[in-house]
Each structure stands twice: as structure tokens, then as C-alpha cells.
């Protein structure tokens, strides 16, 4: 056998399957060979394209030296799959370094050249995946704190959708609770015509909210009235419901304006949606015999979770006054998403401060069988957005930065950059480019960071045309269009026998292009968008190196190099879209 039967997988997945088959051939008595088929990208180009330490891991199980195991694996690889590799080398105590053969690389490139999906097939059995992200609160403006959840969640949803899964993007908003009773009571007292006012916006609503909150904290009678308004709202009182709906509509309109700027699509489903199911959650927890009463509240006590004082830490699902909380709502949401939406996987994108809540909530959901073992539950925590002072990003007055102001400022600064760099641009062209660069820069500056870490927000750094920035990637994409316009090959077609990859820069670019699928698989599994930004940055660097060393138009290898540009263009275009960035064809 000279080729693999695992086409359709990413290169890394295909080679892991190949290695698993080779392990089975070389060691027929080995149980579950695929568990030992560990393969990674080489840490350095001198070590080839991929490397495996399977021989070292197997030494104890097979009671053989790693070197002997590596020699058996290398011999079997050469015999059964020799055409895939230009070299199979044993290094050190038993590492195996693998270099892909030119014929394998060009065969893969030919697939990429004619496939708008970059050679990535759709799955035979797609998953139903719920991605819960953004989640602002009703009657409050979106601020910089909502930035990361929105951008990270959107990127993950895009990647999973592109890989062929059925993705439901949910905006789980806070639209229920005491604050609404407070607002309803305030409106009844101070703004009785609220339902007939047509010009009320979120700014006005916020002013009323602050006035209501001040009164709520200072006036016991108003506090009682507010609590009664909550009861009326929860009981279905028509006027209370109408005022609540008006508050939600005003807030939703403001959020949608920001989502439109960010090109983010969401289905809003607030806490109120799950209100009818909350009592059923309590019944189900009781039936599962995991609920305990503690100081009048209904709680679940999980092992190994303690308070700072060392006592058992309760996961409260019903307060002592009979009220429910967000823990109850989250459990109801899990149950609904599994039983009604048919979710195979649920992903929550929130700040790291909620990690303990989700850790405990997932365990309770498992114990109650709201989410059986077949359903994967993921919490995607992220760090803070910091200012230049290393503290939470705020305005000069000390207020939390409004998200709309942050985005507007980014676009404004991008426009100034284009005014200086390309003064010949028309005002219309400059406006279009500034919006693309400004919004792209904000998104990329967030996604390029490991989401677990805090990062410092800097307009100057994110809008640079050098380094790992949106502008650098956009410029590489623009350059592919420029080259292809010169050779008049918008969609060059090429067979695997026509490729000419003689220059090291061509070879490096080709190898990087083949990694796109495996990077997306990594993002889908580990939920780390910075893996994709790192890949696209490296791709852009290798393309610029290729551009510098390899003339395209008029060269004897023009067809091959134009095709290489086309594949690069296709992958960059798709990669930018998956990050939520807007590709542009000129800058």
C-alpha cells in the first residue's frame, strides 16, 4: 500500500489514522492501537513536518526498547505508506520524524485549489451545538466587559458552523428579577405614560433605572412596591407584562445596533423564557435525591466544594423565600437545550469569574441527568480587558467604557490612518476601509490573545500594519488579489502534476496551507481562537516571504505560483471570515 485510505481528514488526522494502522500491523497484539497513535506538528523545521513519540510511550507496555519499537514502526510506515513521506527518520531515543512527500503535498494543494471549502468535507453525522454568548442585561448598555464574550463566542460559532455542525447561537440575557419590579414601580409613579411614549431610547431608560435604583435603596415603601411589582410580573399581570416588554424592546434595539456593527447574529432567549420550567427543575432534583434543605433554602452539596471557612459550599437552587436564582435558570436551560433542542454539545462563553458556578452547575446537571454523559458541556472562560494602567479598561472619568464608544473610536482612528497613508482615496472609499479596519482590529486584538489571560487594550497597537494584527492579515489578502489581477487568473486550475515547488519559500507556504483543516479541528475541540490567529499570521508571513523571493507574472512557474496565490487567497478569505473579520480586496 502506498497511499492512505483516510482522505477527507485533515493532514494531522489522516496521519494519526495511518499511524494507528501501522501500530496495528507492527504489533497485532496491542490493544486499541489508536490510543498510542500520538502525532504532533514538529517543533522545528529541521525535524520534518510531524513527529511522534509513540515508541517511547509503548516501551513499557511492549517491554521493548523505544529504539527497537521505533525501527519497527518506521519500517512498516515505509512499506505500507511510503508514498506519503519523503523521509522517515528516527531521532534520539525513539522519536520518529516525518516529512511529507512532494506528491502528497501537491495532491492536497490541488484539492484546495478547486474547493471553496478549502478541502474540508462536511461531517457525516453533524452535531447540534448550542453556543451561549454575549449575554448583556436588559435596561443596561453593553460595555467593554461584553466585548470578549461576543467576539469569542461568535468566532467559535463560525468555526463550528463551517465544519458542518448545526449551531444555535443563543443570547441568554438577564431579563427577569427584582430590577424589573423596581422599574415597573418607578414608571407607575413617575412615568405613567411609558407605554405610549414612542421616543424612549436606552439612554433615557438608563437614567430612569439609576433614579429607580436610588429610590429603591433609600425608600422602604418603594422597595416593597417594587417587590409587589415583581410578583405581579411573574403572575402575568397584563400591564406589568406590557411595561416589561417595552423595556426589553428598547434594550434589544440598542443591542442589535452593536451586533450589526460587529456582524454578529444571535437568537435572544432571556431568563424569562425558562421561568415556566423552574419549578420542574426543583421537582427533578428532588426525584434525583440530591436536594437538601439548608437554612430554609434548597441546595445541592457537591463533594470537595467548600467555603473559605472550610464548610460545605451550597449550590443554591431555591432561596429561603421560595424565589429562584440564575442557578435554577441555568439548570432549566441545560435541560431544555438537551431535551427540546437536541443539543449534543453546549458551550458557555463567560468571564473567568463564573468558572466555579459553571463547574458546579455542570455536575448538578449530570447528577440530575439533565445532561447525560453523551452531551459535552464546555465553559469557555476568559480574562479581563485592561487599560494602559493594568486595571479594568475604563473611560477617563472612571466609568466602564461603553462598547459603542470603543467601536466608534476605533473606526475614527482607522479613518485618520487611511487619510495619512492614502490621501488620494475618496471620502466614501476611506469610510468603507476605515470601518473594515477599525472593527477588524478590535476583534483581532481580542482573539489573538490566549482567552484565559487578561490583555491590555491599545488602539495604537491594534491598528498597526506590522506584526500580528488584523491589518497585516488584510494586507496579505489584498496582495493575493493584486498578484492574480496581474496574471489574469482569478481561478487558476492546476493538477497535482503541474506544481513547481522548487524554492524553499514555495515549500514553506504550501506546507502551511495544508495545516488549515487541522487548526480548525483544534479550535473546535479546545475552543481557543488564538490557534486560528496564530495560524493565519504565520500563513501571512510565509506568503510575504514567498512574494519577496518568488516572481509570479512572467516566470516559467507562473501557473504554479498563481495557483499557490489562489489557494492562499482562499484560505485567508475563509480564515478572516471565521474570525468574524471583513475581507477587503484593496487598501
Coordinates of C-alpha atoms in Angstrom, one line a residue:
X1 CA 0.0 0.0 0.0
X2 CA 1.5 3.3 -1.0
X3 CA -1.3 5.8 -0.1
X4 CA -3.7 6.1 2.7
X5 CA -7.5 5.4 2.7
X6 CA -8.2 8.2 5.0
X7 CA -8.6 11.1 2.6
X8 CA -11.1 13.8 3.7
X9 CA -9.5 14.1 7.1
X10 CA -7.1 16.9 8.0
X11 CA -3.4 16.0 7.3
X12 CA -2.8 15.6 11.0
X13 CA -5.9 13.4 11.5
X14 CA -5.0 11.3 8.4
X15 CA -1.5 10.7 9.6
X16 CA -2.8 9.7 13.1
X17 CA -5.1 7.1 11.4
X18 CA -2.1 6.0 9.3
X19 CA 0.0 5.6 12.5
X20 CA -2.8 3.7 14.2
X21 CA -3.0 1.3 11.3
X22 CA 0.8 0.9 11.3
X23 CA 0.8 0.2 15.0
X24 CA -1.8 -2.5 14.4
X25 CA 0.3 -4.0 11.6
X26 CA 3.6 -3.9 13.6
X27 CA 2.1 -5.1 16.9
X28 CA -1.0 -7.2 16.3
X29 CA -1.5 -8.0 20.0
X30 CA -1.5 -4.3 21.0
X31 CA -4.9 -3.4 22.5
X32 CA -6.6 -0.3 20.9
X33 CA -3.6 0.9 18.8
X34 CA -5.3 4.3 18.1
X35 CA -4.7 5.3 21.8
X36 CA -1.0 5.2 21.2
X37 CA -1.1 7.0 17.8
X38 CA 0.1 10.3 19.2
X39 CA 1.3 12.7 16.5
X40 CA 2.1 16.4 16.7
X41 CA 3.4 19.1 14.4
X42 CA 7.2 19.2 14.6
X43 CA 8.7 21.8 16.9
X44 CA 11.3 22.8 14.3
X45 CA 11.5 22.6 10.5
X46 CA 14.7 20.5 10.8
X47 CA 12.7 17.8 12.4
X48 CA 10.4 17.4 9.4
X49 CA 6.6 18.2 9.3
X50 CA 5.3 15.9 12.1
X51 CA 6.8 13.8 14.8
X52 CA 5.6 11.0 17.1
X53 CA 6.9 9.7 20.4
X54 CA 4.7 6.6 20.2
X55 CA 7.7 4.4 20.6
X56 CA 8.7 5.9 23.9
X57 CA 5.2 5.7 25.2
X58 CA 4.9 2.0 24.2
X59 CA 8.2 0.9 25.6
X60 CA 6.8 -0.2 29.0
X61 CA 3.7 -1.8 27.6
X62 CA 5.6 -3.8 25.0
X63 CA 8.6 -4.4 27.2
X64 CA 11.0 -3.4 24.3
X65 CA 13.4 -0.6 23.9
X66 CA 12.0 2.6 22.3
X67 CA 14.6 2.4 19.6
X68 CA 13.5 -1.1 18.6
X69 CA 9.9 -0.1 18.6
X70 CA 10.7 3.0 16.5
X71 CA 12.6 0.9 14.0
X72 CA 9.6 -1.5 13.6
X73 CA 7.2 1.4 13.1
X74 CA 9.5 3.2 10.7
X75 CA 9.9 0.0 8.6
X76 CA 6.1 -0.6 8.5
X77 CA 5.4 3.0 7.7
X78 CA 7.9 2.9 4.7
X79 CA 6.4 -0.4 3.5
X80 CA 2.7 0.5 3.8
X81 CA 2.6 4.3 3.3
X82 CA 6.0 5.2 1.8
X83 CA 4.4 7.4 -0.8
X84 CA 3.2 9.8 1.8
X85 CA 6.6 10.7 3.1
X86 CA 9.9 12.0 1.6
X87 CA 11.7 10.8 4.8
X88 CA 11.0 8.8 7.9
X89 CA 13.7 9.3 10.4
X90 CA 14.4 8.0 13.9
X91 CA 15.8 10.6 16.3
X92 CA 17.1 10.5 19.8
X93 CA 15.9 7.6 22.0
X94 CA 13.0 6.8 19.7
X95 CA 11.3 9.8 18.2
X96 CA 10.1 9.4 14.6
X97 CA 10.3 12.5 12.4
X98 CA 8.1 12.5 9.3
X99 CA 8.5 14.7 6.2
X100 CA 5.6 14.8 3.7
X101 CA 6.4 13.9 0.2
X102 CA 6.1 16.4 -2.7
X103 CA 3.5 14.3 -4.4
X104 CA 1.4 14.2 -1.2
X105 CA 1.7 17.9 -0.8
X106 CA 0.8 18.8 -4.4
X107 CA -2.1 16.3 -4.3
X108 CA -3.5 18.1 -1.3
X109 CA -2.9 21.5 -2.9
X110 CA -4.8 20.5 -6.0
X111 CA -7.8 19.7 -3.8
X112 CA -7.6 23.1 -2.1
X113 CA -7.2 24.9 -5.5
X114 CA -10.6 23.9 -6.7
X115 CA -12.6 23.7 -3.4
X116 CA -14.1 26.8 -1.8
X117 CA -14.3 24.9 1.4
X118 CA -10.5 24.5 1.5
X119 CA -10.7 20.8 1.2
X120 CA -12.7 20.4 4.4
X121 CA -15.7 18.0 4.0
X122 CA -18.9 18.2 6.0
X123 CA -19.3 15.6 8.7
X124 CA -21.5 12.5 8.1
X125 CA -23.1 13.0 11.5
X126 CA -23.1 16.7 12.3
X127 CA -23.7 17.7 15.9
X128 CA -26.3 20.0 17.3
X129 CA -24.3 22.6 19.2
X130 CA -25.6 25.4 21.4
X131 CA -23.2 28.3 21.8
X132 CA -24.3 30.7 24.7
X133 CA -22.5 34.0 24.4
X134 CA -22.7 37.8 24.7
X135 CA -25.5 37.9 27.3
X136 CA -26.0 41.6 28.2
X137 CA -28.5 42.7 30.8
X138 CA -31.8 44.3 29.9
X139 CA -32.0 48.1 30.7
X140 CA -28.2 48.4 30.7
X141 CA -25.8 49.4 27.9
X142 CA -23.3 46.9 26.5
X143 CA -19.9 47.8 27.7
X144 CA -16.3 46.7 27.1
X145 CA -17.0 43.7 29.5
X146 CA -19.3 42.2 26.9
X147 CA -16.7 42.5 24.2
X148 CA -14.8 39.3 24.8
X149 CA -17.9 37.1 25.2
X150 CA -19.4 38.4 22.0
X151 CA -16.3 38.2 19.8
X152 CA -15.0 34.9 21.2
X153 CA -18.5 33.3 21.1
X154 CA -19.1 34.5 17.5
X155 CA -15.7 33.1 16.3
X156 CA -16.4 29.7 17.9
X157 CA -19.9 29.5 16.4
X158 CA -18.5 30.4 13.0
X159 CA -15.8 27.7 13.1
X160 CA -18.2 25.0 14.3
X161 CA -20.8 26.0 11.6
X162 CA -18.1 26.0 8.9
X163 CA -17.1 22.5 10.0
X164 CA -20.6 21.4 9.2
X165 CA -22.3 21.3 12.6
X166 CA -25.8 22.6 13.3
X167 CA -25.1 25.6 15.6
X168 CA -27.7 27.5 17.6
X169 CA -26.3 30.9 18.7
X170 CA -28.1 31.9 21.9
X171 CA -28.0 35.3 23.7
X172 CA -29.0 34.4 27.2
X173 CA -29.9 37.8 28.6
X174 CA -30.9 38.9 32.1
X175 CA -34.5 40.0 31.6
X176 CA -36.1 38.9 34.8
X177 CA -35.9 39.7 38.5
X178 CA -36.0 42.5 41.1
X179 CA -34.7 45.2 38.8
X180 CA -37.8 44.9 36.6
X181 CA -40.1 45.3 39.6
X182 CA -38.1 48.3 40.5
X183 CA -38.5 49.9 37.1
X184 CA -42.2 49.0 36.8
X185 CA -42.9 50.6 40.2
X186 CA -40.9 53.7 39.1
X187 CA -42.8 54.0 35.8
X188 CA -46.2 53.7 37.6
X189 CA -45.2 56.5 39.9
X190 CA -43.2 58.9 37.7
X191 CA -43.8 57.9 34.0
X192 CA -47.3 56.6 33.9
X193 CA -47.5 57.1 30.1
X194 CA -44.4 54.9 29.4
X195 CA -46.4 52.6 27.2
X196 CA -47.4 55.4 24.8
X197 CA -44.0 57.0 24.5
X198 CA -42.5 56.4 21.1
X199 CA -39.2 58.2 21.5
X200 CA -37.8 56.4 24.5
X201 CA -34.2 55.0 23.9
X202 CA -31.7 53.1 26.1
X203 CA -30.0 56.3 27.3
X204 CA -33.3 57.6 28.7
X205 CA -34.1 54.1 30.1
X206 CA -30.7 54.1 31.9
X207 CA -31.5 57.5 33.5
X208 CA -34.8 56.1 34.8
X209 CA -33.0 52.9 36.0
X210 CA -30.5 54.9 38.0
X211 CA -33.3 57.1 39.6
X212 CA -35.3 54.0 40.4
X213 CA -32.3 52.2 42.0
X214 CA -31.5 55.3 44.1
X215 CA -35.1 55.4 45.3
X216 CA -35.2 51.6 45.9
X217 CA -32.1 51.8 48.2
X218 CA -33.4 54.8 50.1
X219 CA -37.2 54.3 50.4
X220 CA -38.5 51.2 52.2
X221 CA -42.0 51.8 50.9
X222 CA -40.8 52.0 47.3
X223 CA -38.8 48.8 47.8
X224 CA -42.0 47.0 49.0
X225 CA -43.9 48.3 46.0
X226 CA -41.1 47.1 43.7
X227 CA -41.2 43.6 45.2
X228 CA -45.0 43.6 44.7
X229 CA -44.5 44.6 41.1
X230 CA -42.2 41.6 40.6
X231 CA -44.9 39.3 41.9
X232 CA -47.4 40.9 39.5
X233 CA -45.0 40.5 36.6
X234 CA -44.4 36.8 37.5
X235 CA -48.1 36.3 37.9
X236 CA -48.8 37.5 34.4
X237 CA -50.4 40.9 35.2
X238 CA -51.1 42.5 31.8
X239 CA -49.9 46.0 32.5
X240 CA -46.7 44.8 34.3
X241 CA -46.0 42.5 31.3
X242 CA -46.6 45.3 28.8
X243 CA -44.1 47.6 30.6
X244 CA -41.6 44.7 30.9
X245 CA -41.9 44.0 27.2
X246 CA -41.3 47.7 26.4
X247 CA -38.1 47.7 28.5
X248 CA -36.9 44.6 26.7
X249 CA -37.7 46.1 23.2
X250 CA -35.8 49.3 23.9
X251 CA -32.8 47.3 25.2
X252 CA -32.9 44.9 22.3
X253 CA -32.9 47.6 19.7
X254 CA -29.8 49.1 21.2
X255 CA -28.0 45.7 21.3
X256 CA -28.9 45.0 17.7
X257 CA -27.3 48.2 16.6
X258 CA -24.0 46.9 18.1
X259 CA -24.4 43.4 16.8
X260 CA -25.0 44.9 13.3
X261 CA -21.7 46.8 13.5
X262 CA -19.9 43.7 14.7
X263 CA -21.7 41.5 12.1
X264 CA -22.8 39.1 14.9
X265 CA -26.0 37.1 14.6
X266 CA -27.8 35.8 17.8
X267 CA -31.1 34.4 18.8
X268 CA -32.2 36.1 22.0
X269 CA -33.7 33.9 24.7
X270 CA -33.7 35.5 28.1
X271 CA -34.1 34.1 31.6
X272 CA -37.8 34.8 31.3
X273 CA -38.1 32.1 28.7
X274 CA -37.2 29.4 31.3
X275 CA -39.4 30.8 34.0
X276 CA -42.3 28.2 33.4
X277 CA -39.8 25.4 33.8
X278 CA -38.1 26.4 37.1
X279 CA -40.5 24.5 39.5
X280 CA -40.0 21.4 37.4
X281 CA -36.2 21.7 38.0
X282 CA -36.8 21.6 41.7
X283 CA -39.0 18.5 41.4
X284 CA -36.5 16.7 39.2
X285 CA -33.7 17.5 41.7
X286 CA -35.8 16.1 44.5
X287 CA -36.6 13.0 42.4
X288 CA -32.8 12.5 41.9
X289 CA -32.4 12.7 45.7
X290 CA -29.7 15.3 45.5
X291 CA -31.6 18.2 47.0
X292 CA -31.1 19.2 50.7
X293 CA -32.8 22.0 52.7
X294 CA -30.3 24.3 54.4
X295 CA -31.4 27.3 56.4
X296 CA -34.7 27.3 54.5
X297 CA -33.0 27.2 51.1
X298 CA -33.0 24.2 48.7
X299 CA -29.4 23.3 47.8
X300 CA -27.2 20.7 46.3
X301 CA -24.0 19.9 48.2
X302 CA -21.3 18.5 46.0
X303 CA -18.2 16.7 47.4
X304 CA -14.9 18.6 47.5
X305 CA -16.6 22.1 47.3
X306 CA -16.1 24.1 50.5
X307 CA -16.5 27.7 51.7
X308 CA -13.5 29.8 52.8
X309 CA -14.2 28.7 56.3
X310 CA -14.0 25.1 55.3
X311 CA -17.7 24.2 55.5
X312 CA -19.7 22.6 52.7
X313 CA -20.4 25.0 49.8
X314 CA -24.1 25.0 48.8
X315 CA -25.3 25.2 45.2
X316 CA -28.5 27.1 45.9
X317 CA -31.4 26.5 43.5
X318 CA -34.3 27.9 45.5
X319 CA -33.9 30.7 48.1
X320 CA -35.4 30.6 51.6
X321 CA -38.2 32.9 50.4
X322 CA -39.2 30.5 47.7
X323 CA -37.6 32.5 44.9
X324 CA -35.4 31.2 42.2
X325 CA -31.9 32.4 41.0
X326 CA -29.7 32.1 38.0
X327 CA -28.5 28.7 39.1
X328 CA -32.1 27.4 38.7
X329 CA -32.4 29.2 35.3
X330 CA -29.2 27.7 34.1
X331 CA -30.3 24.2 35.0
X332 CA -33.6 24.7 33.3
X333 CA -31.7 26.0 30.3
X334 CA -29.5 22.9 30.1
X335 CA -32.5 20.6 30.4
X336 CA -34.3 22.5 27.7
X337 CA -31.3 22.6 25.4
X338 CA -30.8 18.8 25.7
X339 CA -34.4 17.5 25.8
X340 CA -36.0 20.0 23.4
X341 CA -33.2 21.5 21.3
X342 CA -31.5 18.1 21.0
X343 CA -28.1 19.5 21.8
X344 CA -25.1 17.2 21.6
X345 CA -22.8 19.9 23.0
X346 CA -23.4 23.1 24.9
X347 CA -20.8 25.9 25.1
X348 CA -20.9 28.8 27.5
X349 CA -18.7 31.8 26.9
X350 CA -18.4 34.0 30.0
X351 CA -15.7 35.7 32.1
X352 CA -13.5 33.5 34.3
X353 CA -15.2 34.8 37.4
X354 CA -18.1 32.4 36.7
X355 CA -15.9 29.3 36.4
X356 CA -16.9 27.9 39.8
X357 CA -20.6 28.4 39.1
X358 CA -20.4 26.5 35.8
X359 CA -18.2 23.8 37.2
X360 CA -20.8 23.1 39.9
X361 CA -23.8 23.6 37.6
X362 CA -22.4 21.0 35.1
X363 CA -22.0 18.5 37.9
X364 CA -25.6 19.1 39.2
X365 CA -26.9 18.8 35.6
X366 CA -25.1 15.4 35.3
X367 CA -26.4 14.1 38.6
X368 CA -30.0 15.1 37.7
X369 CA -29.5 13.6 34.2
X370 CA -30.4 16.9 32.6
X371 CA -27.2 16.4 30.5
X372 CA -26.3 12.8 30.1
X373 CA -22.6 11.7 29.5
X374 CA -23.2 11.8 25.8
X375 CA -23.7 15.5 25.9
X376 CA -20.5 17.6 26.1
X377 CA -20.6 20.7 28.3
X378 CA -18.0 23.3 27.9
X379 CA -17.3 26.5 29.8
X380 CA -15.1 28.9 27.8
X381 CA -13.7 31.4 30.4
X382 CA -11.8 34.5 29.5
X383 CA -9.8 37.2 31.3
X384 CA -10.3 40.9 31.6
X385 CA -9.8 43.8 29.1
X386 CA -7.3 46.1 30.8
X387 CA -6.3 49.7 30.3
X388 CA -2.8 51.0 29.9
X389 CA -2.6 51.2 33.7
X390 CA -3.1 47.5 34.0
X391 CA -6.5 47.9 35.6
X392 CA -10.0 47.3 34.2
X393 CA -10.5 49.3 31.0
X394 CA -12.4 52.5 31.8
X395 CA -13.1 55.9 30.5
X396 CA -11.1 58.9 31.7
X397 CA -14.0 59.8 34.1
X398 CA -13.6 56.3 35.6
X399 CA -16.8 54.8 34.1
X400 CA -16.9 51.5 32.3
X401 CA -16.2 52.1 28.6
X402 CA -19.4 51.8 26.5
X403 CA -18.9 49.3 23.7
X404 CA -20.4 51.6 21.1
X405 CA -17.9 54.3 22.0
X406 CA -15.0 51.9 21.8
X407 CA -16.0 50.7 18.4
X408 CA -16.7 54.3 17.1
X409 CA -13.3 55.4 18.3
X410 CA -11.5 52.5 16.6
X411 CA -13.2 53.4 13.3
X412 CA -12.4 57.1 13.7
X413 CA -8.7 56.3 14.3
X414 CA -8.6 53.9 11.3
X415 CA -10.0 56.7 9.1
X416 CA -7.2 59.0 10.2
X417 CA -4.7 56.3 9.3
X418 CA -6.1 56.0 5.8
X419 CA -6.2 59.8 5.5
X420 CA -2.4 59.8 6.1
X421 CA -1.5 56.7 4.2
X422 CA -3.8 57.1 1.2
X423 CA -4.8 60.8 0.9
X424 CA -5.9 60.1 -2.7
X425 CA -8.8 57.9 -1.5
X426 CA -12.3 59.4 -1.9
X427 CA -14.3 60.1 1.3
X428 CA -16.6 57.2 0.5
X429 CA -13.7 54.7 0.0
X430 CA -12.0 55.9 3.1
X431 CA -15.2 55.4 5.2
X432 CA -15.6 51.9 3.9
X433 CA -12.0 50.9 4.6
X434 CA -11.9 52.6 8.0
X435 CA -15.0 50.7 9.2
X436 CA -13.5 47.4 8.0
X437 CA -10.1 48.0 9.6
X438 CA -11.4 49.6 12.8
X439 CA -13.8 46.8 13.6
X440 CA -11.5 44.1 12.3
X441 CA -8.7 45.5 14.5
X442 CA -10.8 45.4 17.7
X443 CA -11.9 41.8 17.1
X444 CA -8.5 40.5 16.1
X445 CA -6.8 42.3 19.1
X446 CA -9.1 40.3 21.3
X447 CA -8.9 36.9 19.5
X448 CA -5.1 37.0 19.1
X449 CA -4.7 36.6 22.9
X450 CA -5.0 33.4 24.8
X451 CA -8.5 33.9 26.1
X452 CA -7.6 32.7 29.6
X453 CA -5.3 35.7 30.0
X454 CA -6.1 39.4 30.6
X455 CA -5.0 41.7 27.9
X456 CA -4.3 45.5 27.6
X457 CA -6.4 47.3 25.1
X458 CA -4.4 49.7 22.8
X459 CA -5.8 51.4 19.7
X460 CA -2.2 52.2 18.6
X461 CA -1.1 48.6 18.7
X462 CA -4.1 47.0 17.2
X463 CA -4.2 49.4 14.2
X464 CA -0.6 48.8 13.2
X465 CA 0.2 47.4 9.8
X466 CA 3.1 45.4 11.1
X467 CA 3.2 42.5 13.4
X468 CA 0.4 40.1 14.4
X469 CA -2.5 42.5 13.6
X470 CA -5.7 42.5 11.6
X471 CA -4.1 45.0 9.2
X472 CA -1.2 42.7 8.4
X473 CA -3.5 39.8 7.5
X474 CA -5.8 42.1 5.5
X475 CA -2.7 43.4 3.6
X476 CA -1.6 39.8 2.7
X477 CA -5.1 39.1 1.4
X478 CA -5.2 42.3 -0.6
X479 CA -1.8 41.3 -2.1
X480 CA -3.1 38.0 -3.4
X481 CA -5.7 39.9 -5.3
X482 CA -3.1 42.2 -6.7
X483 CA -1.0 39.4 -8.0
X484 CA -3.8 37.4 -9.5
X485 CA -5.1 40.5 -11.3
X486 CA -1.6 40.9 -12.9
X487 CA -1.6 37.4 -14.2
X488 CA -5.3 37.5 -15.1
X489 CA -6.0 34.2 -13.3
X490 CA -8.9 34.7 -11.0
X491 CA -9.5 31.0 -10.6
X492 CA -6.3 29.2 -11.8
X493 CA -6.8 25.4 -12.1
X494 CA -3.8 23.1 -11.8
X495 CA -3.3 19.3 -11.5
X496 CA -1.0 17.7 -9.0
X497 CA 1.5 17.0 -11.8
X498 CA 1.8 20.7 -12.8
X499 CA 3.0 22.1 -9.5
X500 CA 6.5 23.5 -9.2
X501 CA 7.7 23.9 -5.6
X502 CA 11.4 24.3 -6.1
X503 CA 12.0 27.4 -3.9
X504 CA 12.1 27.0 -0.1
X505 CA 9.6 29.8 0.2
X506 CA 7.1 27.9 -2.0
X507 CA 7.5 24.8 0.0
X508 CA 7.0 26.6 3.3
X509 CA 3.9 28.3 2.1
X510 CA 2.5 25.0 0.7
X511 CA 3.1 23.2 4.0
X512 CA 1.4 25.9 5.9
X513 CA -1.7 25.9 3.7
X514 CA -2.1 22.2 4.4
X515 CA -2.5 22.8 8.1
X516 CA -5.7 24.9 7.9
X517 CA -8.0 21.9 8.5
X518 CA -6.1 20.6 11.5
X519 CA -6.1 24.1 13.0
X520 CA -9.9 24.4 12.7
X521 CA -10.2 20.9 14.3
X522 CA -8.1 22.2 17.2
X523 CA -10.2 25.3 17.7
X524 CA -13.4 23.2 17.6
X525 CA -12.0 20.9 20.2
X526 CA -10.1 23.2 22.6
X527 CA -12.1 26.3 21.9
X528 CA -9.0 28.5 21.7
X529 CA -9.5 31.1 18.9
X530 CA -5.9 32.3 19.1
X531 CA -4.8 29.0 17.5
X532 CA -6.5 30.3 14.3
X533 CA -5.0 33.8 14.6
X534 CA -1.5 32.3 15.1
X535 CA -2.0 30.1 12.0
X536 CA -3.2 33.0 9.8
X537 CA -0.4 35.2 11.0
X538 CA 2.2 32.5 10.1
X539 CA 0.4 32.0 6.8
X540 CA 0.6 35.7 6.0
X541 CA 4.3 35.8 7.0
X542 CA 5.1 32.8 4.7
X543 CA 3.1 34.4 1.9
X544 CA 5.0 37.7 2.2
X545 CA 8.3 35.6 2.2
X546 CA 7.0 33.9 -1.0
X547 CA 6.1 37.2 -2.6
X548 CA 9.6 38.6 -1.8
X549 CA 11.5 35.7 -3.3
X550 CA 9.3 34.3 -6.0
X551 CA 8.2 36.3 -9.0
X552 CA 4.8 35.2 -10.3
X553 CA 3.9 37.1 -13.5
X554 CA 6.1 36.2 -16.4
X555 CA 8.0 33.5 -14.6
X556 CA 8.3 30.0 -16.1
X557 CA 6.5 28.7 -13.0
X558 CA 3.7 31.3 -13.3
X559 CA 0.8 28.9 -13.4
X560 CA 2.0 27.0 -10.3
X561 CA 2.8 30.2 -8.4
X562 CA -0.5 31.8 -9.4
X563 CA -2.3 28.7 -8.1
X564 CA -0.3 28.9 -4.8
X565 CA -1.5 32.6 -4.5
X566 CA -5.1 31.4 -5.2
X567 CA -5.1 28.8 -2.5
X568 CA -3.5 31.3 -0.1
X569 CA -6.3 33.8 -1.0
X570 CA -9.0 31.1 -0.4
X571 CA -7.6 30.1 3.0
X572 CA -7.0 33.7 4.1
X573 CA -10.5 34.7 3.0
X574 CA -12.1 31.8 4.9
X575 CA -9.9 32.3 7.9
X576 CA -10.8 36.0 8.1
X577 CA -14.5 35.2 7.9
X578 CA -14.2 32.6 10.7
X579 CA -12.6 35.2 12.9
X580 CA -15.6 37.5 12.2
X581 CA -13.4 39.8 10.2
X582 CA -14.4 41.5 6.9
X583 CA -12.1 40.7 4.0
X584 CA -11.4 43.6 1.6
X585 CA -9.7 43.5 -1.8
X586 CA -7.8 46.8 -1.7
X587 CA -6.2 49.0 0.9

